[in-house]
XYZ file of C-alpha atoms in Angstrom:
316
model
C 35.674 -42.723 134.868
C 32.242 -41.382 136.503
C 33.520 -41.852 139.689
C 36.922 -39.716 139.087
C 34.704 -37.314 137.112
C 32.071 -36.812 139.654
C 35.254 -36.907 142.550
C 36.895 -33.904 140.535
C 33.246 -31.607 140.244
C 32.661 -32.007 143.805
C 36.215 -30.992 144.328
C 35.634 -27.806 142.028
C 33.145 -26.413 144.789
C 35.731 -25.810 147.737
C 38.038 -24.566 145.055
C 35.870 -22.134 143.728
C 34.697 -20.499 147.054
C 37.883 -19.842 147.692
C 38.685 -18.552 144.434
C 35.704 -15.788 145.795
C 36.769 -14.929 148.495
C 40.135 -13.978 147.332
C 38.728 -12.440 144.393
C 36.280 -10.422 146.640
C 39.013 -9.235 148.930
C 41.293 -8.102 146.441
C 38.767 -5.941 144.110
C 37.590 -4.341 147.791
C 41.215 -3.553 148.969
C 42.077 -2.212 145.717
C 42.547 1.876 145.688
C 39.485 3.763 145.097
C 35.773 3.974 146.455
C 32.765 3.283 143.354
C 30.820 5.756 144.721
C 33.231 8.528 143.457
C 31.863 7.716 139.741
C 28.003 8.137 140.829
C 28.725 10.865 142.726
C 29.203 15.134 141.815
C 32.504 16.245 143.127
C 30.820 18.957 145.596
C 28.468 15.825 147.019
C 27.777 15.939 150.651
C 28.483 13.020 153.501
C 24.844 12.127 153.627
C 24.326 11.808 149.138
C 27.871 9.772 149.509
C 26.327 7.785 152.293
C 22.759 7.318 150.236
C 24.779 6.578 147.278
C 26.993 3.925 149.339
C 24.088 2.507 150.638
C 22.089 2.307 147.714
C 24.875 0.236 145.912
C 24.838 -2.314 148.688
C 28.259 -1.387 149.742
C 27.477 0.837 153.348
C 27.568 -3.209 155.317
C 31.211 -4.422 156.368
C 32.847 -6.920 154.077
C 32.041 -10.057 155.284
C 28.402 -8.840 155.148
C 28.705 -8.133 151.519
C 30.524 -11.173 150.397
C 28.080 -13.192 152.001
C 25.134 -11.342 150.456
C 27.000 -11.730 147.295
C 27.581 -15.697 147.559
C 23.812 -16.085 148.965
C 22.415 -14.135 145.730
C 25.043 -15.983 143.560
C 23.895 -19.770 144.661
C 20.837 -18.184 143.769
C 21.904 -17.516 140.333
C 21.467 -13.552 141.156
C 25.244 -12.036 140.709
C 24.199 -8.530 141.424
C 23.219 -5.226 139.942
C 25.277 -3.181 137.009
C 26.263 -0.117 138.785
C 25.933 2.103 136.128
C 22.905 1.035 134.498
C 21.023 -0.833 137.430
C 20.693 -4.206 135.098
C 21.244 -7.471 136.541
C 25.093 -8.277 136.079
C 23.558 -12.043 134.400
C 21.635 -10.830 131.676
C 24.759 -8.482 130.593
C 27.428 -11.392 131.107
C 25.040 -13.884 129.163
C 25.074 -11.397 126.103
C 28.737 -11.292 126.128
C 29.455 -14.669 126.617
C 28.165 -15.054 122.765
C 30.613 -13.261 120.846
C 33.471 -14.514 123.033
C 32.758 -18.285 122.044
C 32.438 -17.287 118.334
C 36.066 -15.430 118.929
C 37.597 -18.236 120.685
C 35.820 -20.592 118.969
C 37.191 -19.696 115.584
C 40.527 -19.262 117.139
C 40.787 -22.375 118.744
C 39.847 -24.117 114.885
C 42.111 -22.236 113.017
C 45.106 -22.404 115.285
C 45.036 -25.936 115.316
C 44.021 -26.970 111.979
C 47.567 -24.729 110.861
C 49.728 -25.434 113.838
C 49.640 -29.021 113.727
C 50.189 -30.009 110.488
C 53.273 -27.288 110.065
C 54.728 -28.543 113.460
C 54.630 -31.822 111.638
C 55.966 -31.220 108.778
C 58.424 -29.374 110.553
C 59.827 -32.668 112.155
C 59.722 -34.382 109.284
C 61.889 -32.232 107.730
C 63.982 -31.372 110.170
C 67.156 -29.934 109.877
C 66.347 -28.245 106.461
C 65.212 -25.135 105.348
C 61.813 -25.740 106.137
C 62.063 -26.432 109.629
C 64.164 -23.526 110.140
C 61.820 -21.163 108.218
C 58.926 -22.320 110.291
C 60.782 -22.185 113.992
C 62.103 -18.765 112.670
C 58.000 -17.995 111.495
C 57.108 -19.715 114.938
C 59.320 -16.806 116.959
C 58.124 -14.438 115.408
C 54.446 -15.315 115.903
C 55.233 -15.944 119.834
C 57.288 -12.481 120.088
C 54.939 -10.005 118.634
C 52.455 -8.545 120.756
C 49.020 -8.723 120.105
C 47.846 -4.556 120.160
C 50.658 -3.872 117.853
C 49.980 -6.747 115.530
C 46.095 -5.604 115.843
C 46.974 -1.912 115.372
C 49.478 -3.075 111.866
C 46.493 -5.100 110.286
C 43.611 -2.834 110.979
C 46.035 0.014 109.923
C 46.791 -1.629 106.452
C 44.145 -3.672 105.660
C 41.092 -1.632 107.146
C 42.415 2.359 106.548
C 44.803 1.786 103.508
C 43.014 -0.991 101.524
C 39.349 -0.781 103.261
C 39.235 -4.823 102.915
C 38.147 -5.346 106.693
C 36.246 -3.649 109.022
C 38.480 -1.843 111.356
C 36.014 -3.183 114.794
C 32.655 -4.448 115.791
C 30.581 -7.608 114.923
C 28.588 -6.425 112.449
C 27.942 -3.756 110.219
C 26.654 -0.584 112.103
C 23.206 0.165 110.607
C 23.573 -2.538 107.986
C 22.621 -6.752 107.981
C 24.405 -8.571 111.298
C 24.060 -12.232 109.598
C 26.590 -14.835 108.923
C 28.868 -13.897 106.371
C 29.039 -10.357 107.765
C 30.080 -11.818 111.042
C 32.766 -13.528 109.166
C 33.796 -10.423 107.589
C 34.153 -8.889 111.044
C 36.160 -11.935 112.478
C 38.818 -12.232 110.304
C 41.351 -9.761 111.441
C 40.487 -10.431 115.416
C 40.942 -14.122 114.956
C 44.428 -13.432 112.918
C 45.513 -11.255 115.826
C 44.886 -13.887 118.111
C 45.806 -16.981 116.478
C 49.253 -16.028 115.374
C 50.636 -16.718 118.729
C 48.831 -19.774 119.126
C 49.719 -21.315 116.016
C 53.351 -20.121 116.405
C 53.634 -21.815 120.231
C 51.345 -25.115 118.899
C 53.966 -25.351 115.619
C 57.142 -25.587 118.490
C 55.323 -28.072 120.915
C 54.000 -30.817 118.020
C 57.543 -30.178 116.167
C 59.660 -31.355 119.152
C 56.906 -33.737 120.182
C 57.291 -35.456 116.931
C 60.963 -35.289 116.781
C 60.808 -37.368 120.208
C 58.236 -39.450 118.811
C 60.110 -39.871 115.605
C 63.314 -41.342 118.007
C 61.400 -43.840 119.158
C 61.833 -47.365 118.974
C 58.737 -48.381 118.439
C 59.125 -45.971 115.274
C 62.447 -47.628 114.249
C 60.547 -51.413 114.180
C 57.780 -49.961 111.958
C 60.581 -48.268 109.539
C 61.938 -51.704 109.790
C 59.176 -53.546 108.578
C 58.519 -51.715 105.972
C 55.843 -49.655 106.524
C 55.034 -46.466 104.834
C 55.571 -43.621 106.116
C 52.224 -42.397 105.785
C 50.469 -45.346 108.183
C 53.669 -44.651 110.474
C 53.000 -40.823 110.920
C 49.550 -41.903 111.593
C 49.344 -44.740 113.451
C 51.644 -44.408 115.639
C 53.270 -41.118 115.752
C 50.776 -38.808 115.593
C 48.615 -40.494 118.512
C 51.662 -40.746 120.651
C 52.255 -36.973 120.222
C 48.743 -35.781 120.733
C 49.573 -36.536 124.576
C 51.513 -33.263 125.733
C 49.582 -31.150 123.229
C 46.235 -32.220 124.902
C 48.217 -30.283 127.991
C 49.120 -27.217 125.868
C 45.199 -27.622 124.392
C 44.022 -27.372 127.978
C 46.223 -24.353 129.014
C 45.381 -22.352 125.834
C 41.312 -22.675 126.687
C 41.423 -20.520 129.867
C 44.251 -18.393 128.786
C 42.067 -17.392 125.616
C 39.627 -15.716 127.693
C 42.632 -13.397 129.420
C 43.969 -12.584 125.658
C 41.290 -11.707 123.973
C 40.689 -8.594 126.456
C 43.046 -6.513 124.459
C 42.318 -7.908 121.259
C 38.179 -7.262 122.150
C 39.189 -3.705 123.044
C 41.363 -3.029 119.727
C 38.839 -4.278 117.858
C 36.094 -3.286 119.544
C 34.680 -6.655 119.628
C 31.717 -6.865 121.995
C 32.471 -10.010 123.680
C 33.999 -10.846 127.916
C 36.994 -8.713 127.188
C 35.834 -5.195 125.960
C 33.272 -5.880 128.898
C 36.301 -6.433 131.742
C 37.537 -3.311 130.924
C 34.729 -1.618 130.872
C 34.058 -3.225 134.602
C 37.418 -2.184 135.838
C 37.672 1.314 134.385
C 34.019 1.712 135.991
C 34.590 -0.276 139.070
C 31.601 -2.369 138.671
C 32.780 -4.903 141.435
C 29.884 -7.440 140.960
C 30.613 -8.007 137.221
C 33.867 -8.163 137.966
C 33.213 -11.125 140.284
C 31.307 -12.791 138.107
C 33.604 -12.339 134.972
C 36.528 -13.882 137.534
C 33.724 -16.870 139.032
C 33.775 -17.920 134.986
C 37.091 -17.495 134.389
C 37.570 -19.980 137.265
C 34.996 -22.281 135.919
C 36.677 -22.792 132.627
C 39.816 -23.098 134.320
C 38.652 -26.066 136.076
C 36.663 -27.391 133.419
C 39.446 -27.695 131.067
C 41.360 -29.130 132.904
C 39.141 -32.120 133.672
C 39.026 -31.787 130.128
C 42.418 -32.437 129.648
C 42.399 -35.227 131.980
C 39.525 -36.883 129.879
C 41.143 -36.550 126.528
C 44.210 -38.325 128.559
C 42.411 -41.550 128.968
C 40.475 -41.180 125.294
C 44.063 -41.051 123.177
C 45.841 -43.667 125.380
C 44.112 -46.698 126.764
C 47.094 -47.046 129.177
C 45.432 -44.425 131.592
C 42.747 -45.565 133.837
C 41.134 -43.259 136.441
C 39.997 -45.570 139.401
């Protein structure tokens, strides 16, 4: 298992320079110059020129990328445009609030989604399972700004029960339970269609599992169902949702941009926004270079979790 694991990180580095360098070309050969936001409309060639060079972007392309990936092995991903900070510090501070969001979303999705999809197989065919698959396409359908906009609309401006964005209380105490207070409505947003796609994936995983005949010789032995659902059938089923586990872990990071921005939650995706609508090109690479990372890392996380529920997979 070291071996394949250490095999798989040194196989991360190739496909993460690449990663850059597509990354790089398409922010540069996207429309639009950054020096047109630092600079007055009536500017003259030579302030366009200063401002250009002062930014770092007057050298060709290749030049800057490989000033970029020099700085970067360095552990230096740039300068904020705008406010001339280091692009680290900044990502570092938003890096917090994103693991809290996805964090939380990630616990309650799961802990609700798996034991409805269960249920859901067990009673299949009845009124229950056909509530929650209904409740399930509903959850995958809806979008998450309008669900965001409908909850902060009734339960923030009507009722006043929730915050309507932020982490914490503007002027007021930022500690735990207000944090909580804040989360709520964010992690509903983005949990619905998590919970909704998990409930579908156990439900027919279980139903297969359930057909099985090493399910039938338990039933015929005797056993309760209790000890079968959890000996056997849930470990056998936690297979292809380790998959769906792994693909939800990077693809959290892309949805919570527009839940961060309805919300105003100041986390990775209020800050991509703000990059792109700004055309802060370094944060944007590095917002992409740890996209990638979790990408990569969850799926050697996946691959891990393979081996740990069945002993039948060895990595040599």
């Amino acid at each position: 298992m070291k071996k394949y694991i250490i095999k798989r990180l040194l196989t991360a580095i190739p496909v993460l320079l690449m990663i850059s360098i597509g990354a790089f070309i398409m922010m540069n050969l996207a429309p639009g110059d950054p020096t047109d936001l630092y600079v007055s409309p009536d500017a003259t060639p030579i302030q366009i020129e200063a401002t250009r060079r002062a930014l770092g972007l007057d050298q060709p392309y290749p030049v800057q990328y490989v000033r970029w990936l020099g700085r970067a092995l360095q552990g230096d991903l740039g300068i904020n445009y705008s406010t001339r900070y280091p692009v680290l510090p900044i990502l570092i501070s938003r890096v917090g609030p994103t693991i809290v969001l996805m964090g939380a979303t990630l616990l309650v999705s799961y802990i609700v989604a798996i034991p409805l999809g269960i249920l859901s197989a067990r009673k299949h065919g009845t009124w229950v399972d056909n509530l929650l698959t209904g409740g399930s396409f509903v959850g995958v359908s809806i979008p998450n700004f309008f669900l965001g906009l409908g909850l902060i609309y009734i339960f923030s401006v009507q009722l006043g029960w929730f915050p309507t964005g932020g982490m914490s209380q503007l002027g007021g105490e930022s500690g735990f339970f207000s944090v909580i207070h804040h989360l709520i409505l964010p992690v509903i947003v983005l949990s619905a269609f998590y919970i909704a796609n998990m409930t579908r994936y156990m439900r027919a995983t279980m139903i297969q599992v359930y057909g099985e005949n090493y399910i039938r010789t338990a039933t015929a032995k005797g056993l309760a169902s209790e000890v079968i659902l959890t000996r056997h059938g849930i470990r056998n089923a936690l297979i292809p949702v380790i998959t769906i586990i792994g693909t939800d872990l990077p693809r959290l990071v892309g949805g919570a941009i527009v839940t961060e921005q309805i919300f105003q939650w100041p986390g990775l995706g209020r800050l991509t926004i703000m990059a792109i609508q700004q055309r802060e090109y370094p944060m944007l690479m590095a917002i992409t270079m740890l996209s990638a990372v979790v990408v990569l890392f969850a799926n050697l996380f996946v691959d891990i979790m393979y081996a740990v529920v069945d002993p039948r997979i060895k990595y040599n």
